[in-house]
Short mmCIF file of C-alpha atoms in Angstrom, two decimals:
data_model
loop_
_atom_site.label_atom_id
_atom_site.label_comp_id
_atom_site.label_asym_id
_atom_site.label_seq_id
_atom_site.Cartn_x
_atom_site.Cartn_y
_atom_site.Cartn_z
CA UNK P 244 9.20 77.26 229.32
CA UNK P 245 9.77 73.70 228.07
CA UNK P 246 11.23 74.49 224.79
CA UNK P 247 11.62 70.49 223.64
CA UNK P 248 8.15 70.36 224.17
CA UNK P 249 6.87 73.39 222.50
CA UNK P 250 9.87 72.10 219.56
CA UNK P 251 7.71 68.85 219.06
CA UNK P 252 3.97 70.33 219.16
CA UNK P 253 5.54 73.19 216.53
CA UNK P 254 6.68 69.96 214.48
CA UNK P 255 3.61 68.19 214.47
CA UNK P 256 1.71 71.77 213.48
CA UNK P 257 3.96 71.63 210.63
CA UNK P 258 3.34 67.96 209.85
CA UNK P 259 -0.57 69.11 209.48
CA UNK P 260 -0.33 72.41 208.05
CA UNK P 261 2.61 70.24 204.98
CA UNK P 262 -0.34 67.95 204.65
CA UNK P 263 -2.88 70.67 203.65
CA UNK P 264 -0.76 72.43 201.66
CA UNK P 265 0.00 69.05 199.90
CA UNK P 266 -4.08 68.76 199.64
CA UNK P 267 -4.26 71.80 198.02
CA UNK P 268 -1.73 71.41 195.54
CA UNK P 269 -3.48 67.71 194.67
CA UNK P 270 -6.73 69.84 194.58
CA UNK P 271 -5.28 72.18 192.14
CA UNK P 272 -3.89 69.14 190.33
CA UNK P 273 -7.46 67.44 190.03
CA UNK P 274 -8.93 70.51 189.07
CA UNK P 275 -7.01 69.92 185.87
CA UNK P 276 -7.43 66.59 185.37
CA UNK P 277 -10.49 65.09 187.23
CA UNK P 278 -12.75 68.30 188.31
CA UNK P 279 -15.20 65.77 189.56
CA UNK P 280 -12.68 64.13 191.90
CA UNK P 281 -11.31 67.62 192.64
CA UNK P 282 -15.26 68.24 194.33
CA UNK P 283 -15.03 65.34 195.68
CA UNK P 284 -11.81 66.14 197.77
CA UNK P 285 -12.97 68.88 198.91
CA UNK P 286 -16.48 68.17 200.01
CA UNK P 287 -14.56 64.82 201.61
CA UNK P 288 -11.87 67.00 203.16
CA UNK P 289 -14.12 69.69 204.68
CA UNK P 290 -13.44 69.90 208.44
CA UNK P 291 -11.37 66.77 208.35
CA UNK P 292 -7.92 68.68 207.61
CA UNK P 293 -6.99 69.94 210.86
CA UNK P 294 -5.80 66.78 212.11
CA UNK P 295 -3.30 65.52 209.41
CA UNK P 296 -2.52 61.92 210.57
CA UNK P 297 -6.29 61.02 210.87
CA UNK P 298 -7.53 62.98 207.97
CA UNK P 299 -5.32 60.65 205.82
CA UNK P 300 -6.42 57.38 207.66
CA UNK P 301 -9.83 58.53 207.13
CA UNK P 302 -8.98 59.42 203.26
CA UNK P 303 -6.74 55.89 202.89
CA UNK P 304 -10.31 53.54 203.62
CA UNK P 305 -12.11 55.99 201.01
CA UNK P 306 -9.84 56.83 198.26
CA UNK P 307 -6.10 54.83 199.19
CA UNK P 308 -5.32 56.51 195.53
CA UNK P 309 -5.68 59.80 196.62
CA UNK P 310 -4.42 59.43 200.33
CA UNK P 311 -1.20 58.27 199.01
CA UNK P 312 -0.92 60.65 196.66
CA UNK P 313 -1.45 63.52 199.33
CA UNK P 314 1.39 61.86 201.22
CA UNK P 315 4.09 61.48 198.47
CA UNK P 316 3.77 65.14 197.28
CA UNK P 317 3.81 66.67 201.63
CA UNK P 318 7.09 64.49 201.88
CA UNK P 319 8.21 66.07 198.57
CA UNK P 320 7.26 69.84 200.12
CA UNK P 321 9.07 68.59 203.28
CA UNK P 322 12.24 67.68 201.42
CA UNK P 323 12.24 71.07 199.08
CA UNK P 324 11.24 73.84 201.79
CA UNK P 325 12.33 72.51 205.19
CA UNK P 326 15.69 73.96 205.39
CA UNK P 327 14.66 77.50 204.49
CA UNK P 328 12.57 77.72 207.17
CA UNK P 329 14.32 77.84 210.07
CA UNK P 330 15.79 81.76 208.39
CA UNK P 331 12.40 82.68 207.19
CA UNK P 332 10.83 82.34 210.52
CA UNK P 333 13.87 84.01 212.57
CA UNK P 334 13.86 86.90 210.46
CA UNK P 335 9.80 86.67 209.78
CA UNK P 336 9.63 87.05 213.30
CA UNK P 337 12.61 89.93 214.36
CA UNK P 338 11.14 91.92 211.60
CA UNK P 339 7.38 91.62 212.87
CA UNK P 340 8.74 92.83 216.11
CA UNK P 341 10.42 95.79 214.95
CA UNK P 342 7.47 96.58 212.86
CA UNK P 343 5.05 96.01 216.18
CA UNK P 344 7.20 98.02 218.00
CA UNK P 345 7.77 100.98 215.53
CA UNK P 346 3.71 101.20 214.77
CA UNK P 347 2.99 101.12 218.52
CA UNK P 348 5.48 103.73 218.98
CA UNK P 349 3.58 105.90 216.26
CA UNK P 350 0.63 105.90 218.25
CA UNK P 351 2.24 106.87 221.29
CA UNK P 352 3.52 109.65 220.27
CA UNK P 353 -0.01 110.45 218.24
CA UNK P 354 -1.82 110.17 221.39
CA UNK P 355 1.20 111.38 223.49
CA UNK P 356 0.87 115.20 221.22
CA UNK P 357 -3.48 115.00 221.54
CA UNK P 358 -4.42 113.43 224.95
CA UNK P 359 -1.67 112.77 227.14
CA UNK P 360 -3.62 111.19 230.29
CA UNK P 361 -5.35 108.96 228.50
CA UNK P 362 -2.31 106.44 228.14
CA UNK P 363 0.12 107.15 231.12
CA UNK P 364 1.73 103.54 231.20
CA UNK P 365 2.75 103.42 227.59
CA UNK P 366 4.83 106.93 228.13
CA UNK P 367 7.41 105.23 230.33
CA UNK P 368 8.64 104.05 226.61
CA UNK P 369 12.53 106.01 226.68
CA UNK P 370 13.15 108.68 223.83
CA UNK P 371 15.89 106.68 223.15
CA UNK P 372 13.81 103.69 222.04
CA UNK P 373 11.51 106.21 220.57
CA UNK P 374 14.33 107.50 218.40
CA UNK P 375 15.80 104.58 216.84
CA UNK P 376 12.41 102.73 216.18
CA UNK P 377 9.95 105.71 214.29
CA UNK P 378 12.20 106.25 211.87
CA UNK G 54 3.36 73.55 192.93
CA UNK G 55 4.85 76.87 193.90
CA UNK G 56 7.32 75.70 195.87
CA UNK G 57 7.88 79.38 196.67
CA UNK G 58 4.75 80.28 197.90
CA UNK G 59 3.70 77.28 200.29
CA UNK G 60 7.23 78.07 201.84
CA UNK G 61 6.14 81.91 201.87
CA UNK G 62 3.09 80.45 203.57
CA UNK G 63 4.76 77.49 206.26
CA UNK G 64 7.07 80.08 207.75
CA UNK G 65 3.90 82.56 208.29
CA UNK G 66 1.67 80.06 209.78
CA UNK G 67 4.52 79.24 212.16
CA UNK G 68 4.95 82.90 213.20
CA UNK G 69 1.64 82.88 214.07
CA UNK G 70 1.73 79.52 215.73
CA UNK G 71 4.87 80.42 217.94
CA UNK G 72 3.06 83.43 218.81
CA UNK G 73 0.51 81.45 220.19
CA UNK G 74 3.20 79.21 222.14
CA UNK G 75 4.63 82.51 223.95
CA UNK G 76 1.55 83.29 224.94
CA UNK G 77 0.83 80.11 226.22
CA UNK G 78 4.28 80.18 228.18
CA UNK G 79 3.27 83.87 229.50
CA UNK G 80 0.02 82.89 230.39
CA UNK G 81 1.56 79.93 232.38
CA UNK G 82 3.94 82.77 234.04
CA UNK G 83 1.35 84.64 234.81
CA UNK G 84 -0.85 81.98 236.72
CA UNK G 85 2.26 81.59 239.28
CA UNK G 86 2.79 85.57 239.70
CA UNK G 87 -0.75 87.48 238.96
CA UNK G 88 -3.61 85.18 238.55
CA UNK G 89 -5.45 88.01 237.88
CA UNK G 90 -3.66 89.08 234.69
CA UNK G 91 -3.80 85.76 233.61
CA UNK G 92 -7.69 85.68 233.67
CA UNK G 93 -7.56 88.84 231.57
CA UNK G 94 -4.94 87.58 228.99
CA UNK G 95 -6.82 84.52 228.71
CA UNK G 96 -10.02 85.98 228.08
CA UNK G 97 -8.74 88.60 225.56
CA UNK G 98 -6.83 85.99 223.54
CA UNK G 99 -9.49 83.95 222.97
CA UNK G 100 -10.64 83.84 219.11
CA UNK G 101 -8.15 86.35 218.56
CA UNK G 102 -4.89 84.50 218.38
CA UNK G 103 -5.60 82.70 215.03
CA UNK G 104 -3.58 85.47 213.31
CA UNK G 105 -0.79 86.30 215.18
CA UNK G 106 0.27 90.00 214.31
CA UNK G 107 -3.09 90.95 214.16
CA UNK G 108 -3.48 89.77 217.78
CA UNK G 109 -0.18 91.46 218.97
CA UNK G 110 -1.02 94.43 217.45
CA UNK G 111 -4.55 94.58 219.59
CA UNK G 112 -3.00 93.38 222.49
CA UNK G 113 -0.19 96.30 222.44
CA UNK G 114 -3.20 98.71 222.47
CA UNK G 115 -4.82 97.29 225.40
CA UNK G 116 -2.04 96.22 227.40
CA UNK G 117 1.45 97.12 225.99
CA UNK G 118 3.19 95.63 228.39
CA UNK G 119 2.24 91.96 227.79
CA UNK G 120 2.16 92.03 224.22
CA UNK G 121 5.90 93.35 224.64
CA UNK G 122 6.64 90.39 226.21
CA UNK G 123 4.72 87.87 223.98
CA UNK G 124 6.94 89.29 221.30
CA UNK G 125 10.52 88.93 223.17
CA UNK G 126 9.36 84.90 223.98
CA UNK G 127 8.16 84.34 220.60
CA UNK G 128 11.09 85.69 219.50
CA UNK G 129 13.66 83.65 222.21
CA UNK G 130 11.50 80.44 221.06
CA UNK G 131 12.08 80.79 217.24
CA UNK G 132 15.97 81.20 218.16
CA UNK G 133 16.26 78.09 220.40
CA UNK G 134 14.03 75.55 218.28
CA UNK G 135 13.92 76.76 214.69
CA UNK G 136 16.97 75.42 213.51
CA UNK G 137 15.94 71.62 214.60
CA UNK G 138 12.38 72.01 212.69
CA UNK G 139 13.55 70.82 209.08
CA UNK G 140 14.58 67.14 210.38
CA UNK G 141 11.84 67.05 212.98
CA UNK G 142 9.52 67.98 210.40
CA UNK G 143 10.97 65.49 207.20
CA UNK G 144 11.60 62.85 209.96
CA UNK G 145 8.04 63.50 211.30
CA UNK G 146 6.65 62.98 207.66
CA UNK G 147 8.67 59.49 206.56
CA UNK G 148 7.86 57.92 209.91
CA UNK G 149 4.84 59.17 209.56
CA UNK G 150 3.78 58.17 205.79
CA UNK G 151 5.60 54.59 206.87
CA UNK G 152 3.38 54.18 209.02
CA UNK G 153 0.03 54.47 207.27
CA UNK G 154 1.60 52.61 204.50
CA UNK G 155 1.67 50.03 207.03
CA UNK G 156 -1.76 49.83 208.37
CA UNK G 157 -3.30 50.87 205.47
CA UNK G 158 -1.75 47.69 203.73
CA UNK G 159 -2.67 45.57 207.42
CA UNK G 160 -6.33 46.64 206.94
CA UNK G 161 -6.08 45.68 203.35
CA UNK G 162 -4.72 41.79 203.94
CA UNK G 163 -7.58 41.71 206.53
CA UNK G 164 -9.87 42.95 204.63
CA UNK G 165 -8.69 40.73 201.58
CA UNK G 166 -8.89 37.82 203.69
CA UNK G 167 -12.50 37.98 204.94
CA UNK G 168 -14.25 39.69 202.20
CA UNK G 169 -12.53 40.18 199.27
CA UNK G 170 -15.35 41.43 196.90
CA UNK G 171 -15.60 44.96 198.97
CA UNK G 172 -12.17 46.66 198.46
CA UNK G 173 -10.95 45.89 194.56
CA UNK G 174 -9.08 48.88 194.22
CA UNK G 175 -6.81 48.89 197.08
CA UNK G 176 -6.25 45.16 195.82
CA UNK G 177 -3.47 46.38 193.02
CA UNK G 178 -0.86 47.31 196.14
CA UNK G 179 1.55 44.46 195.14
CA UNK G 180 2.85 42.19 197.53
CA UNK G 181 6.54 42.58 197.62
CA UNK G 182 5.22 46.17 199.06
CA UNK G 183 3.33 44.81 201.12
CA UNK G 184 6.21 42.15 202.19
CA UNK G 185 8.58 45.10 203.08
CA UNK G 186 6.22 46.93 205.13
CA UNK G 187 4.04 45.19 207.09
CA UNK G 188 6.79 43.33 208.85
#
């Protein structure tokens, strides 16, 4: 596992996912102001979002306006949220685990009570597990 | 902007996108111990790992095992990286926004210099700005 890489790609997922969210809160923004620009930013941005470094090249040689805009207001979300995530995803994740764990649990015992044979591997789950997760 | 929210949001998509790096790192596992597997995991995860719970939670019906272990890497990956995310991520952005500053405003002075007439908007970018950053 090469965790500096995986570290940078997650980064650079952020970067792109910061720069849509930044998009949408310009679209919302336009939809106030300048509903035909707003339609225009959309149909424009259809498809192109994925990749946010050359959706906003693309956007700077159409609209430089709106490009920079997009780019001010992702470096404000950066600034405001960053530091929270680091908890929200820790936790986001321990707590999807537990709640993975405790649902797949359920359904051993379900099938466990009905139709033992049918899922022999899951049963070498300990009681012990069993016990402190279905509760 | 609900500031709230799009953080609400981030820390979600990056569940599901560190899901999708443990699987990656499990699937790489897998092709040096049980090639086999691998095939499987591959072919199972395919289209499904967009959203991540909903993809462990169909994976620990077919094959408990694995998604058990997807969920302890994902897990082990959000503890070692997570806390260097926020200045990856608001480092990532500035350098990032810097930069097409800068070769927006290089296209701009070339553009300016052969053909004026086709670019008057992007025209009202002063020039100490452009003095400071195309350097």
């Amino acid at each position: 596992m090469n965790l500096k890489q995986i570290a940078k790609d997650t980064a650079k997922t952020l970067q792109s996912y910061l720069t849509y969210q930044a998009l949408r809160t310009v679209l919302a923004q336009l939809g106030e102001t300048n509903p035909p620009l707003e339609l225009w930013l959309h149909n424009f941005s259809s498809g192109k979002i994925q990749n946010g470094e050359s959706y906003i090249e693309q956007l700077l040689r159409e609209k430089p306006d709106l490009a920079l805009r997009i780019m001010t207001v992702r470096e404000h979300i950066a600034e405001e949220i960053a530091e929270f995530l680091p908890e929200m995803v820790r936790t986001g994740i321990q707590q999807a685990n537990m709640e993975q764990r405790r649902q797949h649990l359920e359904r051993i015992t379900g099938i466990d009570t009905s139709n033992p044979s049918l899922q022999p591997e899951q049963q070498k789950t300990s009681d012990q597990n069993l016990d402190n997760l279905s509760n």
